Structures are given as C-alpha cells and as structure tokens.
Tab-separated table of N, CA and C in Angstrom:
chain	number	residue	atom	x	y	z
A	1	UNK	N	-2.098	3.505	10.957
A	1	UNK	CA	-0.790	2.953	10.654
A	1	UNK	C	-0.105	2.653	11.975
A	2	UNK	N	0.387	1.451	12.135
A	2	UNK	CA	1.081	1.057	13.349
A	2	UNK	C	2.542	1.464	13.273
A	3	UNK	N	3.138	1.678	14.434
A	3	UNK	CA	4.511	2.167	14.502
A	3	UNK	C	5.501	1.240	13.801
A	4	UNK	N	5.310	-0.074	13.877
A	4	UNK	CA	6.251	-0.989	13.237
A	4	UNK	C	6.109	-1.008	11.718
A	5	UNK	N	5.169	-0.260	11.191
A	5	UNK	CA	4.970	-0.177	9.752
A	5	UNK	C	5.520	1.134	9.189
A	6	UNK	N	6.286	1.861	10.030
A	6	UNK	CA	6.869	3.136	9.636
A	6	UNK	C	8.365	3.092	9.872
A	7	UNK	N	9.083	3.912	9.149
A	7	UNK	CA	10.530	4.000	9.314
A	7	UNK	C	10.921	5.474	9.247
A	8	UNK	N	11.555	5.984	10.328
A	8	UNK	CA	12.023	7.364	10.315
A	8	UNK	C	13.238	7.442	9.405
A	9	UNK	N	13.227	8.384	8.478
A	9	UNK	CA	14.346	8.439	7.540
A	9	UNK	C	15.031	9.794	7.468
A	10	UNK	N	14.354	10.864	7.834
A	10	UNK	CA	14.938	12.191	7.709
A	10	UNK	C	14.636	12.964	8.991
A	11	UNK	N	15.634	13.592	9.565
A	11	UNK	CA	15.415	14.379	10.780
A	11	UNK	C	14.859	15.766	10.478
A	12	UNK	N	15.260	16.369	9.380
A	12	UNK	CA	14.766	17.693	9.012
A	12	UNK	C	14.380	17.646	7.535
A	13	UNK	N	13.092	17.832	7.256
A	13	UNK	CA	12.632	17.674	5.877
A	13	UNK	C	12.131	18.973	5.259
A	14	UNK	N	12.585	20.094	5.739
A	14	UNK	CA	12.269	21.358	5.093
A	14	UNK	C	10.940	21.952	5.498
A	15	UNK	N	10.329	22.679	4.573
A	15	UNK	CA	9.140	23.476	4.858
A	15	UNK	C	7.830	22.815	4.464
A	16	UNK	N	7.823	21.536	4.216
A	16	UNK	CA	6.590	20.852	3.828
A	16	UNK	C	5.607	20.831	4.993
A	17	UNK	N	4.342	20.719	4.674
A	17	UNK	CA	3.277	20.620	5.673
A	17	UNK	C	3.252	19.200	6.237
A	18	UNK	N	2.976	19.063	7.531
A	18	UNK	CA	2.879	17.736	8.131
A	18	UNK	C	1.824	16.906	7.412
A	19	UNK	N	2.179	15.659	7.097
A	19	UNK	CA	1.281	14.780	6.364
A	19	UNK	C	1.430	14.875	4.863
A	20	UNK	N	2.270	15.791	4.400
A	20	UNK	CA	2.469	15.995	2.967
A	20	UNK	C	3.394	14.919	2.389
A	21	UNK	N	3.027	14.395	1.245
A	21	UNK	CA	3.854	13.396	0.577
A	21	UNK	C	5.063	14.100	-0.022
A	22	UNK	N	6.251	13.680	0.420
A	22	UNK	CA	7.497	14.254	-0.085
A	22	UNK	C	7.897	13.550	-1.372
A	23	UNK	N	7.796	12.220	-1.384
A	23	UNK	CA	7.939	11.472	-2.629
A	23	UNK	C	7.275	10.120	-2.489
A	24	UNK	N	6.926	9.529	-3.619
A	24	UNK	CA	6.269	8.224	-3.654
A	24	UNK	C	6.652	7.537	-4.955
A	25	UNK	N	7.429	6.474	-4.827
A	25	UNK	CA	7.768	5.680	-5.999
A	25	UNK	C	7.949	4.222	-5.579
A	26	UNK	N	7.920	3.329	-6.558
A	26	UNK	CA	7.952	1.893	-6.267
A	26	UNK	C	9.265	1.451	-5.645
A	27	UNK	N	10.339	2.138	-5.943
A	27	UNK	CA	11.640	1.755	-5.400
A	27	UNK	C	11.787	2.163	-3.937
A	28	UNK	N	11.386	3.372	-3.604
A	28	UNK	CA	11.602	3.929	-2.271
A	28	UNK	C	10.373	3.941	-1.379
A	29	UNK	N	9.201	3.663	-1.938
A	29	UNK	CA	7.973	3.679	-1.148
A	29	UNK	C	7.394	5.082	-1.013
A	30	UNK	N	6.647	5.284	0.067
A	30	UNK	CA	5.957	6.549	0.312
A	30	UNK	C	6.630	7.246	1.484
A	31	UNK	N	7.065	8.483	1.279
A	31	UNK	CA	7.709	9.265	2.342
A	31	UNK	C	6.841	10.481	2.621
A	32	UNK	N	6.544	10.677	3.919
A	32	UNK	CA	5.606	11.713	4.354
A	32	UNK	C	6.260	12.586	5.426
A	33	UNK	N	6.043	13.889	5.352
A	33	UNK	CA	6.552	14.858	6.323
A	33	UNK	C	5.884	14.661	7.671
A	34	UNK	N	6.686	14.763	8.744
A	34	UNK	CA	6.201	14.728	10.124
A	34	UNK	C	6.757	15.944	10.857
A	35	UNK	N	6.272	16.228	12.068
A	35	UNK	CA	6.824	17.368	12.810
A	35	UNK	C	8.336	17.245	13.064
A	36	UNK	N	8.842	16.014	13.188
A	36	UNK	CA	10.250	15.791	13.500
A	36	UNK	C	11.116	15.506	12.282
A	37	UNK	N	10.557	15.459	11.103
A	37	UNK	CA	11.314	15.142	9.898
A	37	UNK	C	10.431	14.482	8.869
A	38	UNK	N	10.687	13.179	8.617
A	38	UNK	CA	9.880	12.454	7.640
A	38	UNK	C	9.922	10.964	7.977
A	39	UNK	N	8.901	10.251	7.523
A	39	UNK	CA	8.829	8.805	7.703
A	39	UNK	C	8.553	8.142	6.366
A	40	UNK	N	9.023	6.908	6.247
A	40	UNK	CA	8.683	6.085	5.092
A	40	UNK	C	7.566	5.142	5.557
A	41	UNK	N	6.456	5.125	4.837
A	41	UNK	CA	5.351	4.230	5.158
A	41	UNK	C	5.661	2.877	4.531
A	42	UNK	N	5.776	1.847	5.362
A	42	UNK	CA	6.117	0.516	4.882
A	42	UNK	C	4.874	-0.266	4.469
A	43	UNK	N	3.768	-0.084	5.212
A	43	UNK	CA	2.488	-0.717	4.883
A	43	UNK	C	1.394	0.327	4.961
A	44	UNK	N	0.376	0.137	4.134
A	44	UNK	CA	-0.720	1.096	4.069
A	44	UNK	C	-2.015	0.346	3.801
A	45	UNK	N	-3.116	0.924	4.273
A	45	UNK	CA	-4.423	0.348	4.007
A	45	UNK	C	-5.362	1.464	3.569
A	46	UNK	N	-5.710	1.448	2.311
A	46	UNK	CA	-6.656	2.429	1.795
A	46	UNK	C	-8.060	2.065	2.280
A	47	UNK	N	-8.935	3.034	2.299
A	47	UNK	CA	-10.302	2.819	2.738
A	47	UNK	C	-10.948	1.697	1.922
A	48	UNK	N	-11.590	0.767	2.616
A	48	UNK	CA	-12.280	-0.383	2.012
A	48	UNK	C	-11.344	-1.307	1.232
A	49	UNK	N	-10.071	-1.339	1.591
A	49	UNK	CA	-9.095	-2.196	0.930
A	49	UNK	C	-8.315	-2.987	1.969
A	50	UNK	N	-7.599	-3.996	1.510
A	50	UNK	CA	-6.775	-4.776	2.420
A	50	UNK	C	-5.438	-4.064	2.643
A	51	UNK	N	-4.787	-4.405	3.738
A	51	UNK	CA	-3.471	-3.859	4.052
A	51	UNK	C	-2.455	-4.437	3.072
A	52	UNK	N	-1.500	-3.591	2.631
A	52	UNK	CA	-0.478	-4.050	1.688
A	52	UNK	C	0.773	-3.212	1.870
A	53	UNK	N	1.878	-3.669	1.292
A	53	UNK	CA	3.095	-2.863	1.341
A	53	UNK	C	2.877	-1.601	0.509
A	54	UNK	N	3.628	-0.575	0.827
A	54	UNK	CA	3.486	0.664	0.060
A	54	UNK	C	3.885	0.447	-1.398
A	55	UNK	N	4.854	-0.429	-1.632
A	55	UNK	CA	5.261	-0.702	-3.016
A	55	UNK	C	4.128	-1.375	-3.793
A	56	UNK	N	3.424	-2.329	-3.155
A	56	UNK	CA	2.273	-2.951	-3.813
A	56	UNK	C	1.163	-1.930	-4.043
A	57	UNK	N	0.941	-1.058	-3.076
A	57	UNK	CA	-0.072	-0.019	-3.209
A	57	UNK	C	0.239	0.871	-4.417
A	58	UNK	N	1.510	1.227	-4.578
A	58	UNK	CA	1.898	2.105	-5.680
A	58	UNK	C	1.837	1.418	-7.033
A	59	UNK	N	1.824	0.093	-7.052
A	59	UNK	CA	1.655	-0.620	-8.319
A	59	UNK	C	0.293	-0.342	-8.940
A	60	UNK	N	-0.731	-0.117	-8.103
A	60	UNK	CA	-2.072	0.093	-8.628
A	60	UNK	C	-2.650	1.468	-8.365
A	61	UNK	N	-1.883	2.320	-7.687
A	61	UNK	CA	-2.375	3.649	-7.320
A	61	UNK	C	-1.280	4.679	-7.558
A	62	UNK	N	-1.702	5.876	-7.804
A	62	UNK	CA	-0.748	6.970	-7.998
A	62	UNK	C	-0.964	8.004	-6.903
A	63	UNK	N	0.109	8.404	-6.252
A	63	UNK	CA	0.056	9.461	-5.247
A	63	UNK	C	0.837	10.656	-5.778
A	64	UNK	N	0.246	11.818	-5.711
A	64	UNK	CA	0.891	13.036	-6.189
A	64	UNK	C	1.759	13.634	-5.085
A	65	UNK	N	2.950	14.057	-5.451
A	65	UNK	CA	3.816	14.773	-4.528
A	65	UNK	C	3.081	16.023	-4.062
A	66	UNK	N	3.276	16.408	-2.797
A	66	UNK	CA	2.669	17.578	-2.151
A	66	UNK	C	1.227	17.355	-1.720
A	67	UNK	N	0.657	16.164	-1.989
A	67	UNK	CA	-0.673	15.842	-1.468
A	67	UNK	C	-0.542	15.630	0.031
A	68	UNK	N	-1.521	16.111	0.800
A	68	UNK	CA	-1.514	15.922	2.248
A	68	UNK	C	-2.412	14.736	2.569
A	69	UNK	N	-1.835	13.735	3.252
A	69	UNK	CA	-2.602	12.560	3.645
A	69	UNK	C	-3.500	12.912	4.820
A	70	UNK	N	-4.670	12.318	4.858
A	70	UNK	CA	-5.584	12.514	5.976
A	70	UNK	C	-5.770	11.204	6.709
A	71	UNK	N	-6.083	11.288	7.979
A	71	UNK	CA	-6.302	10.099	8.783
A	71	UNK	C	-7.782	9.744	8.744
A	72	UNK	N	-8.039	8.498	8.437
A	72	UNK	CA	-9.416	8.011	8.400
A	72	UNK	C	-9.670	7.234	9.692
A	73	UNK	N	-10.769	7.536	10.366
A	73	UNK	CA	-11.078	6.866	11.641
A	73	UNK	C	-12.191	5.874	11.451
C-alpha cells in the first residue's frame, strides 16, 4: 500500500493490535490500527486481483472486525 493511498484518521485508537481492522463498511472504508493510531485504507489490492478503492473491494468482499491484516510480499 502506498502512502498516498492511506489517510490518518485517529491519533489514539485504544488497545487493538497493530494491523487489526477496527471497522470496515462501504460508507467509511477500511480502518486499521497502527502504532500511532489508525489509518483509513483508500485503495487496496488483494492477492491476484487488480487494485481498487476500498469501497469497491467491500462491495464484493467481507472483512471481519478484529481480523489482523498481513502484508504480502
């Protein structure tokens, strides 16, 4: 994920684990815990898929709250 595809939204996001999905819905997108707070993912690319907005991704995929995202290399 490139920096211009993220938006910092919360400075302190509680006790969630880094990389944990705080919420994910079509209106607000995907928000994930970071060491400094939380970020909203504006664009995402699933493995073997094309890059798309998080809202488009959520139209065809479901993300569970508290799931920890992993980085694919």
